[in-house]
CSV table of C-alpha atoms in Angstrom, one decimal:
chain,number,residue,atom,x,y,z
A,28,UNK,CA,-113.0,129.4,39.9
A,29,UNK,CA,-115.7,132.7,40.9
A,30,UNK,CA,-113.5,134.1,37.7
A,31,UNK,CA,-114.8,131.7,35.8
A,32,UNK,CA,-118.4,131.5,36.9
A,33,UNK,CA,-118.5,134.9,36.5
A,34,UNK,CA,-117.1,134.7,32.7
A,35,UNK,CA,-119.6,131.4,31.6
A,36,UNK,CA,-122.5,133.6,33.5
A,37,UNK,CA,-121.6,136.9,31.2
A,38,UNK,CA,-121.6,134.6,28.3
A,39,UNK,CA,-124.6,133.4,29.0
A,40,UNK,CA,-126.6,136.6,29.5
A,41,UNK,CA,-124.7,138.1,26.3
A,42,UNK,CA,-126.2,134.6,24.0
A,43,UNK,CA,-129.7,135.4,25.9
A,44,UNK,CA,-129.6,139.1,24.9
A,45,UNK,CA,-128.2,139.0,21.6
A,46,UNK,CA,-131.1,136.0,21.1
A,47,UNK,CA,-134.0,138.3,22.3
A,48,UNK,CA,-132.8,141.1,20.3
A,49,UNK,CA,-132.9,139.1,16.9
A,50,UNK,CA,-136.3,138.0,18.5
A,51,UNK,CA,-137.4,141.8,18.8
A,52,UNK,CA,-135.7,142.6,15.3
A,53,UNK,CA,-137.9,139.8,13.6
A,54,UNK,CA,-141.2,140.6,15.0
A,55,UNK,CA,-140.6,144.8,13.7
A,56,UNK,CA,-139.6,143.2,10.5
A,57,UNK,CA,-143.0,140.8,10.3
A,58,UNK,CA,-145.1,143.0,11.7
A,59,UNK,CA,-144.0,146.6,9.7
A,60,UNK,CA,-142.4,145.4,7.0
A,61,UNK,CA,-142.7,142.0,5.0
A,62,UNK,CA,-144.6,138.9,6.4
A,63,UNK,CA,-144.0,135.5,4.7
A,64,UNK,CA,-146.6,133.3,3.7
A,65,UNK,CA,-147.3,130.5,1.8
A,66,UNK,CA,-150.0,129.4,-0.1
A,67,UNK,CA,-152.1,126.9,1.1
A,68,UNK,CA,-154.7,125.9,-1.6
A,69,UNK,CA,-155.0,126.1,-5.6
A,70,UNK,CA,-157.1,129.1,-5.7
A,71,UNK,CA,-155.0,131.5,-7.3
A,72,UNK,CA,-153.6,129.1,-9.5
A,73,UNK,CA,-152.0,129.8,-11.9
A,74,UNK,CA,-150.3,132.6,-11.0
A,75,UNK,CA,-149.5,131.6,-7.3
A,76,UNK,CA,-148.8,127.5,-6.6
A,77,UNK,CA,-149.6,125.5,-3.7
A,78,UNK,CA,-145.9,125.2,-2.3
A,79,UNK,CA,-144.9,129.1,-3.4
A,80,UNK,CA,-143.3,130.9,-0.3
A,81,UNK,CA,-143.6,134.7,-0.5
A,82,UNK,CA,-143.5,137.9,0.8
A,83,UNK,CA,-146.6,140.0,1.4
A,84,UNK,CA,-146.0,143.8,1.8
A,85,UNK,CA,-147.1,145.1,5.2
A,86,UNK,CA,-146.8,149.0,5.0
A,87,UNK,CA,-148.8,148.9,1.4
A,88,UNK,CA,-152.5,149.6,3.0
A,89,UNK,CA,-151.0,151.1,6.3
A,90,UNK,CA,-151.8,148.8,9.7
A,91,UNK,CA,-154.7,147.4,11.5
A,92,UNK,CA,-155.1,145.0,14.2
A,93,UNK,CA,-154.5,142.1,12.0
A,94,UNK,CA,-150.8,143.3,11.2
A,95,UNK,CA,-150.1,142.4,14.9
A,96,UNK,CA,-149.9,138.6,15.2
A,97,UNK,CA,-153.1,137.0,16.6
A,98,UNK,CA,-154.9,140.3,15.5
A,99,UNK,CA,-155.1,141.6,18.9
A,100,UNK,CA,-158.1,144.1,19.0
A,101,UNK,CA,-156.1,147.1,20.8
A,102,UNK,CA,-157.2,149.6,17.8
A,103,UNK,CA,-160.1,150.0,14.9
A,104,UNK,CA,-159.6,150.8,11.6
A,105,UNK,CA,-156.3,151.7,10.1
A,106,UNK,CA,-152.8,153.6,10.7
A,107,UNK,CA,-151.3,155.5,7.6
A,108,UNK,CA,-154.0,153.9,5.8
A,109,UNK,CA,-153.4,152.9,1.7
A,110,UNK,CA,-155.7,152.2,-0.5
A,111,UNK,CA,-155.6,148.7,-2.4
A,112,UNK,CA,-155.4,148.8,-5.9
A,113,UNK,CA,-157.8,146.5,-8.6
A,114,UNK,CA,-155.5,143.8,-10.1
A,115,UNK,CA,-153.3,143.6,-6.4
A,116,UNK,CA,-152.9,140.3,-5.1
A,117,UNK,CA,-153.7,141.0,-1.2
A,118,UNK,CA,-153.5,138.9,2.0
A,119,UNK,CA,-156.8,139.6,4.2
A,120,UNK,CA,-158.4,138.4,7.4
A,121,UNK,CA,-161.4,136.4,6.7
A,122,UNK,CA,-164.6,138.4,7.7
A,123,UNK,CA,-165.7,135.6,10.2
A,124,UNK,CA,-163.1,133.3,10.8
A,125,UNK,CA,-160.2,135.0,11.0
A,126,UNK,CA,-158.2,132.7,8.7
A,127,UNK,CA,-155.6,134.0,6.2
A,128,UNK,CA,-156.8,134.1,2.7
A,129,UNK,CA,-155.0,135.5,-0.7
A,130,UNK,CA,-157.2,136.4,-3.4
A,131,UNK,CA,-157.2,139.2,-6.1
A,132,UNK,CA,-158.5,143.0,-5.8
A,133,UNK,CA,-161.5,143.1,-8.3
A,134,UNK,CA,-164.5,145.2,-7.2
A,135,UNK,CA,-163.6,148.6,-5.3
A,136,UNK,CA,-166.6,150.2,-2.9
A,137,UNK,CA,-169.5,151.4,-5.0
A,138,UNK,CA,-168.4,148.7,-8.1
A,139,UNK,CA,-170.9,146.2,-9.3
A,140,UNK,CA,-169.4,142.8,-10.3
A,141,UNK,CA,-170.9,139.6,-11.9
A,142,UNK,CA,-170.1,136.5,-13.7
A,143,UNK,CA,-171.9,136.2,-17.0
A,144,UNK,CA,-171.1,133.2,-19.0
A,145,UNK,CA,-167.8,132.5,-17.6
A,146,UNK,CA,-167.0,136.5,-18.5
A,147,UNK,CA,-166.0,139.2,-15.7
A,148,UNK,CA,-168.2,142.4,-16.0
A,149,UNK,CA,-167.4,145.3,-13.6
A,150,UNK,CA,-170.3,147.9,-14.0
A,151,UNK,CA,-172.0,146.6,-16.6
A,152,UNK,CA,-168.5,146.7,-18.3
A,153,UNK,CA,-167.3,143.4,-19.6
A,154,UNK,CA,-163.6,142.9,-18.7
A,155,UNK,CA,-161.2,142.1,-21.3
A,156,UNK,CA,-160.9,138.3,-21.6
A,157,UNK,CA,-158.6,136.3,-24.0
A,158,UNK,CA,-158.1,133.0,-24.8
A,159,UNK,CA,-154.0,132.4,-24.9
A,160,UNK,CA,-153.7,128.9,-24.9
A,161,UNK,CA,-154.3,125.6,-22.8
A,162,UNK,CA,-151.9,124.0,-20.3
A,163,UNK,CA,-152.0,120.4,-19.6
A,164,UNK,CA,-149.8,120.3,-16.4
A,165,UNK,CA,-151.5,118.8,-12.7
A,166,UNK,CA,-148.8,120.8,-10.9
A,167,UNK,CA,-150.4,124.0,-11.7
A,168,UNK,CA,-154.3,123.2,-12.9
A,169,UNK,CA,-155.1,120.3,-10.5
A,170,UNK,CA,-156.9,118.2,-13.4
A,171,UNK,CA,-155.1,116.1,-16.0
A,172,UNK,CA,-156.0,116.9,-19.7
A,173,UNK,CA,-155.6,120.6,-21.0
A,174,UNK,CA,-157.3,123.5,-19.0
A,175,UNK,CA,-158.1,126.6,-20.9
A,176,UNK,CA,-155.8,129.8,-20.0
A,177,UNK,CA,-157.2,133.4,-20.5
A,178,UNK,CA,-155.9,136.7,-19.9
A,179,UNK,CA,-157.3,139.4,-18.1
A,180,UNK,CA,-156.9,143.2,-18.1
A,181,UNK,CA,-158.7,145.1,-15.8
A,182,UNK,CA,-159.9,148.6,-16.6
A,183,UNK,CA,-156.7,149.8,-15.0
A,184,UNK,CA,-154.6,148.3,-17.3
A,185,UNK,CA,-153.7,145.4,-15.1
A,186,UNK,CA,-153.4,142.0,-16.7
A,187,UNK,CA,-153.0,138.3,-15.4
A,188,UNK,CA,-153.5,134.8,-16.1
A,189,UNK,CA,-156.9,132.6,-15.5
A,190,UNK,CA,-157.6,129.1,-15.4
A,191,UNK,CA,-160.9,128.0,-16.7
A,192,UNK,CA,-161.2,124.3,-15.2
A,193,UNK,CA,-165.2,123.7,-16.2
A,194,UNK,CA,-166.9,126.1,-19.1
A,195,UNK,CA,-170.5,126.6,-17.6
A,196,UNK,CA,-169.8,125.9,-13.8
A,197,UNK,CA,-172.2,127.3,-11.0
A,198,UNK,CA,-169.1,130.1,-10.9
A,199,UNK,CA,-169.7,131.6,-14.2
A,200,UNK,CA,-172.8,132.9,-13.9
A,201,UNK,CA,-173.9,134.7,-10.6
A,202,UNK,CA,-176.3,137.5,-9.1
A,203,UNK,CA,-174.7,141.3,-9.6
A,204,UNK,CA,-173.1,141.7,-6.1
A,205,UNK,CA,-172.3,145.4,-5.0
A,206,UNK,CA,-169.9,146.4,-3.2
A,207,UNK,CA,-170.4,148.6,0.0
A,208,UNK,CA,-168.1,151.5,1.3
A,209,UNK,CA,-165.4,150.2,2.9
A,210,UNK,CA,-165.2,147.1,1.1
A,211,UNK,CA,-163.7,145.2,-1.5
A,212,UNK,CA,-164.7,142.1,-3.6
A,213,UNK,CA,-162.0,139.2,-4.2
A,214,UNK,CA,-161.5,136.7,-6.3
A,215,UNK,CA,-159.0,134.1,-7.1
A,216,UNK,CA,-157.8,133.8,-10.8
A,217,UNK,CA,-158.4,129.5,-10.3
A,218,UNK,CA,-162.5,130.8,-11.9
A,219,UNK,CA,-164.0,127.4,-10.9
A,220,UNK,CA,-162.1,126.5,-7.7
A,221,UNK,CA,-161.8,129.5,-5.5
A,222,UNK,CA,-164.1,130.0,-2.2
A,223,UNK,CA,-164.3,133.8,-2.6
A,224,UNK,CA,-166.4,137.0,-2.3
A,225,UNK,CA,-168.9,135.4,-4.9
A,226,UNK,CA,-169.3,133.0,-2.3
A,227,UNK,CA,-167.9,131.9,1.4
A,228,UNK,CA,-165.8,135.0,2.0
A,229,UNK,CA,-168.2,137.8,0.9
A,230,UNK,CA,-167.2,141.5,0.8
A,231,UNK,CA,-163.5,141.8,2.5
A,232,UNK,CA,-163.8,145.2,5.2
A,233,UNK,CA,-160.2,147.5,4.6
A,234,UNK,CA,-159.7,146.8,8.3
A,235,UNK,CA,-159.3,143.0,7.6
A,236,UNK,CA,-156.3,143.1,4.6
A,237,UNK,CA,-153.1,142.4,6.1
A,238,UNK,CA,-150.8,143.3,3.0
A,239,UNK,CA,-150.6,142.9,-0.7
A,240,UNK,CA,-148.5,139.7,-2.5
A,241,UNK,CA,-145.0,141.3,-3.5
A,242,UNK,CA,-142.4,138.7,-4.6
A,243,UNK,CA,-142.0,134.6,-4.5
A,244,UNK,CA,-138.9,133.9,-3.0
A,245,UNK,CA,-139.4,130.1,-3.0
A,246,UNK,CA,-141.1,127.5,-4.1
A,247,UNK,CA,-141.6,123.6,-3.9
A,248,UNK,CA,-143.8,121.1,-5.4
A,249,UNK,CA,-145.1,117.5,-4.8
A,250,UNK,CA,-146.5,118.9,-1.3
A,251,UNK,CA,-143.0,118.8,0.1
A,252,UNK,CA,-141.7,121.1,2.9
A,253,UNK,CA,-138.9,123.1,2.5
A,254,UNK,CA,-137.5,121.4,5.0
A,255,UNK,CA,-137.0,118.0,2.8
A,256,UNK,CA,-134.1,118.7,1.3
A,257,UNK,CA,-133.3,115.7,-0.2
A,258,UNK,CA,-136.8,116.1,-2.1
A,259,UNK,CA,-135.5,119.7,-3.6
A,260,UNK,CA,-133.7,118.2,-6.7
A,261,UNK,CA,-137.0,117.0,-7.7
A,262,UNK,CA,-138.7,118.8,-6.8
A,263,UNK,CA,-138.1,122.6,-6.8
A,264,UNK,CA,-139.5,124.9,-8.8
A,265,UNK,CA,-136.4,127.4,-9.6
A,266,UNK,CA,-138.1,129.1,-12.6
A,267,UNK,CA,-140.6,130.4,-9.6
A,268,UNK,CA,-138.1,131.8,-7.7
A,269,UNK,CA,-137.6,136.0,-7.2
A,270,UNK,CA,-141.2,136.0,-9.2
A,271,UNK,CA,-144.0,138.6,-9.4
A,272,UNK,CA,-146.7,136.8,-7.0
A,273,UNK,CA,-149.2,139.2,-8.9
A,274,UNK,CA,-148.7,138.0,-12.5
């Protein structure tokens, strides 16, 4: 009977320690590595969907506080610091509230950006901007009737997909905003439906980015959870899945 105690007892501390192992594993993984996140809001429609599950790189800008869950403020600054890239699509702290956003890299410290017209400029430099079609699909424009798609391409080279919901909104024209050392400007490619650095979020400090957008690994529409399963033959989006979250 003590033999057995003894045997139920081992089991037990072996299921606790190979659990708080796994435990320890997953946090190095989330916090080092690769953090999943899902989007929460059209703003970067269309290239990310409310419903898309992804991966964001963690060791792409190096570490700060906010790699560490709940951003504990043990440090300043950065550790093996990167530099994000214009074109990236980045996970950041907000500047005042701490919330998770995803947006794209546009302005770089020292750049001046502004809207003119419903047309990009970056240092008096209008971006390349072309029309490519419409799309007349709710799930990834929000609005029913066609929406106007145009493609970017950064002065880098870098080229994605934006949605042009209302020609002439309060977003396509703005003040020339520059962008201080240290900082970056973000925007999200959904033009007329994006709280961003022209507005709420302002200029994004390095310290705040947590890691940049790397690769969808799922995706669901119709505001299901990926816990529904008997909502996933409807409603999954398969053509989404293993797909750039950048373009």
């Amino acid at each position: 009977m003590a033999e057995e105690t003894k045997t139920k007892q081992s089991t037990l501390g072996e299921t606790v320690s190979v659990i708080v192992q796994a435990l320890i594993l997953a946090l190095i993984i989330r916090t080092l590595l690769f953090q999943p996140f899902s989007i929460p809001s059209g703003s970067m429609r269309p290239t990310l969907l409310e419903g898309d599950y992804l991966f964001v790189s963690k060791f792409a800008y190096g570490y700060s506080k906010h790699s560490l869950p709940f951003s504990p403020d043990i440090f300043s600054g950065r550790i093996w610091e990167g530099t994000p890239k214009r074109g990236d699509v980045a996970v950041f702290k907000h500047p005042v509230s701490n919330v998770d956003y995803i947006k794209r890299v546009i302005g770089l410290p020292g750049d001046r950006i502004q809207m003119k017209n419903g047309q990009l400029f970056i240092n008096d430099e209008p971006v390349k901007r072309e029309l490519t079609g419409q799309i007349n699909d709710p799930d990834v424009t929000e609005k029913v009737g066609p929406v106007d798609v145009y493609v970017e391409t950064l002065p880098n080279g870098v080229s994605y997909r934006t949605l042009d919901l209302s020609p002439n909104s309060t977003a396509d024209n703005t003040r020339e905003f520059v962008v201080p050392e240290g900082h970056y400007f973000m925007m999200g490619d959904n033009r007329d439906n994006s709280n961003d650095s022209r507005f709420g979020v302002g200029y994004v400090p390095l310290e705040n980015f947590v890691g940049r957008a790397n690769i969808i690994f799922f995706s669901i529409a119709g505001g299901a959870s990926p816990l529904e399963i008997w909502r996933w033959p409807s409603e999954l989006r398969l053509d989404r899945f293993f797909h750039s979250a950048s373009k």
